[in-house]
Amino acid sequence: MGRGKVVIQRIDDSTSRQVTFSKRRKGLIKKAKELAILCDAEVGLIIFSNTDKLYDFASSSMKSAIERFNKTKMEQQQQLLNPAAEVKREATTLRQELHSLQENHRQLTGEHLNGLSVKDLHNLESQLEMSLRGIRMKKEQILTNEIKELTRKRNLIHQENLELSRKVQQIYQENVELHMKAYATSNTNGLRHREIEDAADESHAQVRLQLSQPEQSYYETPTKS
């Protein structure tokens, strides 16, 4: 069976209370040491027993931990009492960052290069080359996509022209058949079969659509600059 839930309350028996205090104190100090080592934290632990006996642990020194605690506590209290000071500090930090970005932008455009060392100029040159490489890659990608889209449209128009040519040819054949049937039923004109076809051609020439097949064109992928 598992252990039951321990009720956290004062232990009435003095002997049991002292034994529990000794065990828990050692365990607490052990946990504090582990926290300081594993997390690189500065830990200060102070314990007073009910008999006013002092037990303490500090990862560096107790004096340093207390001074750091007092300083941090005072700064927090000042920020609570004077929030404008914190806003002013953040504004100063943002102004410094903005000035640094503006200076970097000027240097990238070839301005304010005085005072830069050869190493700084080399780093600046590397940044510009990386930027140009990215711009060229983006340009080539856009051009390639445009060529693919134009090729797709060309093929679509070519297919439409073929379909229209097929329909025109079909209409032409239907017209020839209609003329042949019309002249075959009429014996008054005495037209021969060749004359029937000529008449159909003449009639068809008036409505025939002139469709041009698109010339085959080859698109070359733009060479890298």
CSV table of C-alpha atoms in Angstrom, one decimal:
chain,number,residue,atom,x,y,z
A,1,MET,CA,0.0,0.0,0.0
A,2,GLY,CA,1.2,3.5,-0.7
A,3,ARG,CA,1.9,6.1,1.9
A,4,GLY,CA,-1.0,8.2,2.9
A,5,LYS,CA,-1.0,12.0,2.4
A,6,VAL,CA,0.9,13.8,5.1
A,7,VAL,CA,-1.0,16.6,6.8
A,8,ILE,CA,1.1,19.7,7.0
A,9,GLN,CA,0.6,21.1,10.5
A,10,ARG,CA,2.6,21.6,13.6
A,11,ILE,CA,4.0,18.5,15.3
A,12,ASP,CA,2.9,18.5,18.9
A,13,ASP,CA,5.4,16.0,20.2
A,14,SER,CA,8.7,17.8,20.8
A,15,THR,CA,10.9,14.8,20.1
A,16,SER,CA,9.2,14.0,16.8
A,17,ARG,CA,9.3,17.7,15.9
A,18,GLN,CA,13.1,17.8,16.4
A,19,VAL,CA,13.7,14.6,14.4
A,20,THR,CA,11.5,16.0,11.5
A,21,PHE,CA,13.3,19.3,11.6
A,22,SER,CA,16.7,17.7,11.4
A,23,LYS,CA,15.7,15.5,8.5
A,24,ARG,CA,14.0,18.3,6.6
A,25,ARG,CA,16.8,20.8,7.2
A,26,LYS,CA,19.4,18.5,5.7
A,27,GLY,CA,17.2,17.7,2.8
A,28,LEU,CA,16.5,21.4,2.2
A,29,ILE,CA,20.2,22.3,2.2
A,30,LYS,CA,20.9,19.4,-0.2
A,31,LYS,CA,18.3,20.7,-2.6
A,32,ALA,CA,19.8,24.2,-2.3
A,33,LYS,CA,23.2,22.9,-3.2
A,34,GLU,CA,21.8,21.0,-6.2
A,35,LEU,CA,20.0,24.1,-7.5
A,36,ALA,CA,23.1,26.2,-7.3
A,37,ILE,CA,25.2,23.7,-9.1
A,38,LEU,CA,22.7,22.6,-11.8
A,39,CYS,CA,21.3,26.0,-12.6
A,40,ASP,CA,24.4,28.2,-11.9
A,41,ALA,CA,22.2,30.1,-9.4
A,42,GLU,CA,23.3,32.1,-6.4
A,43,VAL,CA,21.5,30.6,-3.4
A,44,GLY,CA,21.4,31.8,0.1
A,45,LEU,CA,19.5,29.8,2.7
A,46,ILE,CA,18.9,30.9,6.4
A,47,ILE,CA,17.2,28.7,8.9
A,48,PHE,CA,16.4,29.4,12.6
A,49,SER,CA,15.2,26.5,14.7
A,50,ASN,CA,12.5,27.0,17.4
A,51,THR,CA,15.4,27.1,19.9
A,52,ASP,CA,16.9,30.1,17.9
A,53,LYS,CA,19.7,28.0,16.6
A,54,LEU,CA,21.1,29.3,13.2
A,55,TYR,CA,21.6,27.1,10.1
A,56,ASP,CA,22.7,28.7,6.8
A,57,PHE,CA,24.0,27.8,3.4
A,58,ALA,CA,25.3,30.1,0.6
A,59,SER,CA,26.6,29.0,-2.8
A,60,SER,CA,29.1,31.9,-2.8
A,61,SER,CA,29.0,33.8,0.5
A,62,MET,CA,26.1,34.7,2.7
A,63,LYS,CA,27.2,38.4,2.8
A,64,SER,CA,27.3,38.7,-1.0
A,65,ALA,CA,23.8,37.1,-1.2
A,66,ILE,CA,22.3,39.4,1.4
A,67,GLU,CA,23.8,42.5,-0.2
A,68,ARG,CA,22.5,41.5,-3.6
A,69,PHE,CA,19.1,40.7,-2.1
A,70,ASN,CA,18.9,44.2,-0.4
A,71,LYS,CA,20.1,46.0,-3.6
A,72,THR,CA,17.5,44.2,-5.8
A,73,LYS,CA,14.8,44.7,-3.3
A,74,MET,CA,15.5,48.4,-3.1
A,75,GLU,CA,15.5,48.8,-6.9
A,76,GLN,CA,12.2,47.0,-7.1
A,77,GLN,CA,10.7,49.3,-4.5
A,78,GLN,CA,12.1,52.4,-6.3
A,79,GLN,CA,10.5,51.2,-9.6
A,80,LEU,CA,7.2,50.8,-7.9
A,81,LEU,CA,7.4,54.2,-6.3
A,82,ASN,CA,8.7,55.9,-9.5
A,83,PRO,CA,7.5,54.1,-12.6
A,84,ALA,CA,8.6,57.0,-14.8
A,85,ALA,CA,12.3,56.1,-14.1
A,86,GLU,CA,11.8,52.7,-15.6
A,87,VAL,CA,10.1,54.1,-18.7
A,88,LYS,CA,12.9,56.6,-19.1
A,89,ARG,CA,15.5,53.8,-18.9
A,90,GLU,CA,13.7,51.8,-21.5
A,91,ALA,CA,13.4,54.8,-23.7
A,92,THR,CA,17.1,55.4,-23.4
A,93,THR,CA,17.8,51.8,-24.4
A,94,LEU,CA,15.5,52.0,-27.4
A,95,ARG,CA,17.2,55.3,-28.6
A,96,GLN,CA,20.6,53.6,-28.4
A,97,GLU,CA,19.3,50.6,-30.5
A,98,LEU,CA,17.7,53.0,-33.0
A,99,HIS,CA,21.0,55.0,-33.4
A,100,SER,CA,22.9,51.7,-33.9
A,101,LEU,CA,20.5,50.6,-36.6
A,102,GLN,CA,20.7,53.9,-38.4
A,103,GLU,CA,24.5,53.9,-38.3
A,104,ASN,CA,24.6,50.4,-39.7
A,105,HIS,CA,22.2,51.4,-42.5
A,106,ARG,CA,24.4,54.4,-43.4
A,107,GLN,CA,27.4,52.1,-43.5
A,108,LEU,CA,25.6,49.7,-45.8
A,109,THR,CA,24.9,52.5,-48.2
A,110,GLY,CA,28.6,53.5,-48.2
A,111,GLU,CA,28.4,56.4,-45.8
A,112,HIS,CA,30.1,57.1,-42.5
A,113,LEU,CA,32.9,54.6,-43.2
A,114,ASN,CA,35.6,56.7,-41.5
A,115,GLY,CA,37.1,55.1,-38.4
A,116,LEU,CA,36.2,51.5,-39.6
A,117,SER,CA,39.1,49.0,-39.5
A,118,VAL,CA,39.9,46.6,-42.3
A,119,LYS,CA,38.1,43.9,-40.4
A,120,ASP,CA,35.0,46.0,-40.0
A,121,LEU,CA,35.1,46.8,-43.7
A,122,HIS,CA,35.5,43.2,-44.6
A,123,ASN,CA,32.5,42.3,-42.4
A,124,LEU,CA,30.5,45.0,-44.1
A,125,GLU,CA,31.5,43.7,-47.5
A,126,SER,CA,30.4,40.2,-46.6
A,127,GLN,CA,27.0,41.5,-45.5
A,128,LEU,CA,26.5,43.3,-48.8
A,129,GLU,CA,27.5,40.2,-50.8
A,130,MET,CA,25.0,38.1,-48.8
A,131,SER,CA,22.3,40.7,-49.5
A,132,LEU,CA,23.1,40.8,-53.2
A,133,ARG,CA,23.1,37.0,-53.4
A,134,GLY,CA,19.6,36.9,-51.8
A,135,ILE,CA,18.3,39.6,-54.2
A,136,ARG,CA,19.6,37.7,-57.2
A,137,MET,CA,18.1,34.4,-56.1
A,138,LYS,CA,14.7,36.1,-55.6
A,139,LYS,CA,14.9,37.8,-59.0
A,140,GLU,CA,15.7,34.5,-60.7
A,141,GLN,CA,12.8,32.8,-58.9
A,142,ILE,CA,10.4,35.5,-60.1
A,143,LEU,CA,11.7,35.3,-63.7
A,144,THR,CA,11.5,31.5,-63.7
A,145,ASN,CA,7.9,31.6,-62.4
A,146,GLU,CA,6.9,34.2,-65.1
A,147,ILE,CA,8.5,32.0,-67.9
A,148,LYS,CA,6.6,28.9,-66.6
A,149,GLU,CA,3.3,30.9,-66.6
A,150,LEU,CA,4.0,32.2,-70.2
A,151,THR,CA,4.8,28.7,-71.4
A,152,ARG,CA,1.5,27.4,-69.9
A,153,LYS,CA,-0.5,30.2,-71.6
A,154,ARG,CA,1.3,29.5,-74.9
A,155,ASN,CA,0.4,25.8,-74.7
A,156,LEU,CA,-3.2,26.7,-73.8
A,157,ILE,CA,-3.5,29.0,-76.8
A,158,HIS,CA,-1.9,26.4,-79.1
A,159,GLN,CA,-4.5,23.8,-78.0
A,160,GLU,CA,-7.3,26.3,-78.5
A,161,ASN,CA,-6.1,27.0,-82.1
A,162,LEU,CA,-5.9,23.3,-82.8
A,163,GLU,CA,-9.4,22.8,-81.6
A,164,LEU,CA,-10.7,25.8,-83.7
A,165,SER,CA,-8.9,24.4,-86.8
A,166,ARG,CA,-10.6,21.0,-86.2
A,167,LYS,CA,-14.0,22.6,-85.9
A,168,VAL,CA,-13.4,24.7,-89.1
A,169,GLN,CA,-12.4,21.6,-91.0
A,170,GLN,CA,-15.5,19.8,-89.7
A,171,ILE,CA,-17.7,22.7,-90.8
A,172,TYR,CA,-16.0,22.6,-94.2
A,173,GLN,CA,-16.8,18.9,-94.6
A,174,GLU,CA,-20.4,19.4,-93.6
A,175,ASN,CA,-20.7,22.3,-96.1
A,176,VAL,CA,-19.3,20.0,-98.9
A,177,GLU,CA,-21.7,17.3,-98.0
A,178,LEU,CA,-24.7,19.7,-97.9
A,179,HIS,CA,-23.8,21.1,-101.4
A,180,MET,CA,-23.4,17.6,-102.8
A,181,LYS,CA,-26.8,16.7,-101.5
A,182,ALA,CA,-28.4,19.9,-102.7
A,183,TYR,CA,-26.9,19.6,-106.2
A,184,ALA,CA,-27.6,15.9,-106.4
A,185,THR,CA,-31.3,16.4,-106.0
A,186,SER,CA,-31.4,19.0,-108.7
A,187,ASN,CA,-30.9,17.7,-112.2
A,188,THR,CA,-31.6,21.0,-113.9
A,189,ASN,CA,-28.1,22.5,-113.9
A,190,GLY,CA,-26.2,19.3,-114.9
A,191,LEU,CA,-23.3,20.0,-112.6
A,192,ARG,CA,-20.7,17.3,-112.4
A,193,HIS,CA,-19.2,16.1,-109.2
A,194,ARG,CA,-16.1,18.3,-109.6
A,195,GLU,CA,-18.2,21.3,-110.2
A,196,ILE,CA,-20.1,20.5,-107.0
A,197,GLU,CA,-16.8,20.5,-105.0
A,198,ASP,CA,-15.7,23.8,-106.7
A,199,ALA,CA,-19.0,25.4,-105.7
A,200,ALA,CA,-18.6,24.2,-102.2
A,201,ASP,CA,-15.0,25.5,-102.0
A,202,GLU,CA,-16.2,28.9,-103.3
A,203,SER,CA,-19.0,29.0,-100.7
A,204,HIS,CA,-16.6,27.9,-97.9
A,205,ALA,CA,-14.0,30.5,-98.9
A,206,GLN,CA,-16.3,33.2,-97.9
A,207,VAL,CA,-16.5,32.1,-94.3
A,208,ARG,CA,-13.2,30.2,-93.8
A,209,LEU,CA,-11.2,31.3,-90.8
A,210,GLN,CA,-7.5,31.7,-91.3
A,211,LEU,CA,-5.9,30.3,-88.2
A,212,SER,CA,-2.2,30.5,-87.7
A,213,GLN,CA,-0.4,27.9,-85.7
A,214,PRO,CA,1.8,29.4,-83.0
A,215,GLU,CA,5.4,29.1,-83.7
A,216,GLN,CA,7.4,26.9,-81.3
A,217,SER,CA,9.5,29.2,-79.1
A,218,TYR,CA,12.0,28.2,-76.6
A,219,TYR,CA,12.5,30.0,-73.3
A,220,GLU,CA,15.8,30.0,-71.7
A,221,THR,CA,16.2,30.3,-68.0
A,222,PRO,CA,18.0,33.6,-67.3
A,223,THR,CA,21.6,33.1,-66.5
A,224,LYS,CA,22.8,34.2,-63.1
A,225,SER,CA,24.3,37.6,-63.0
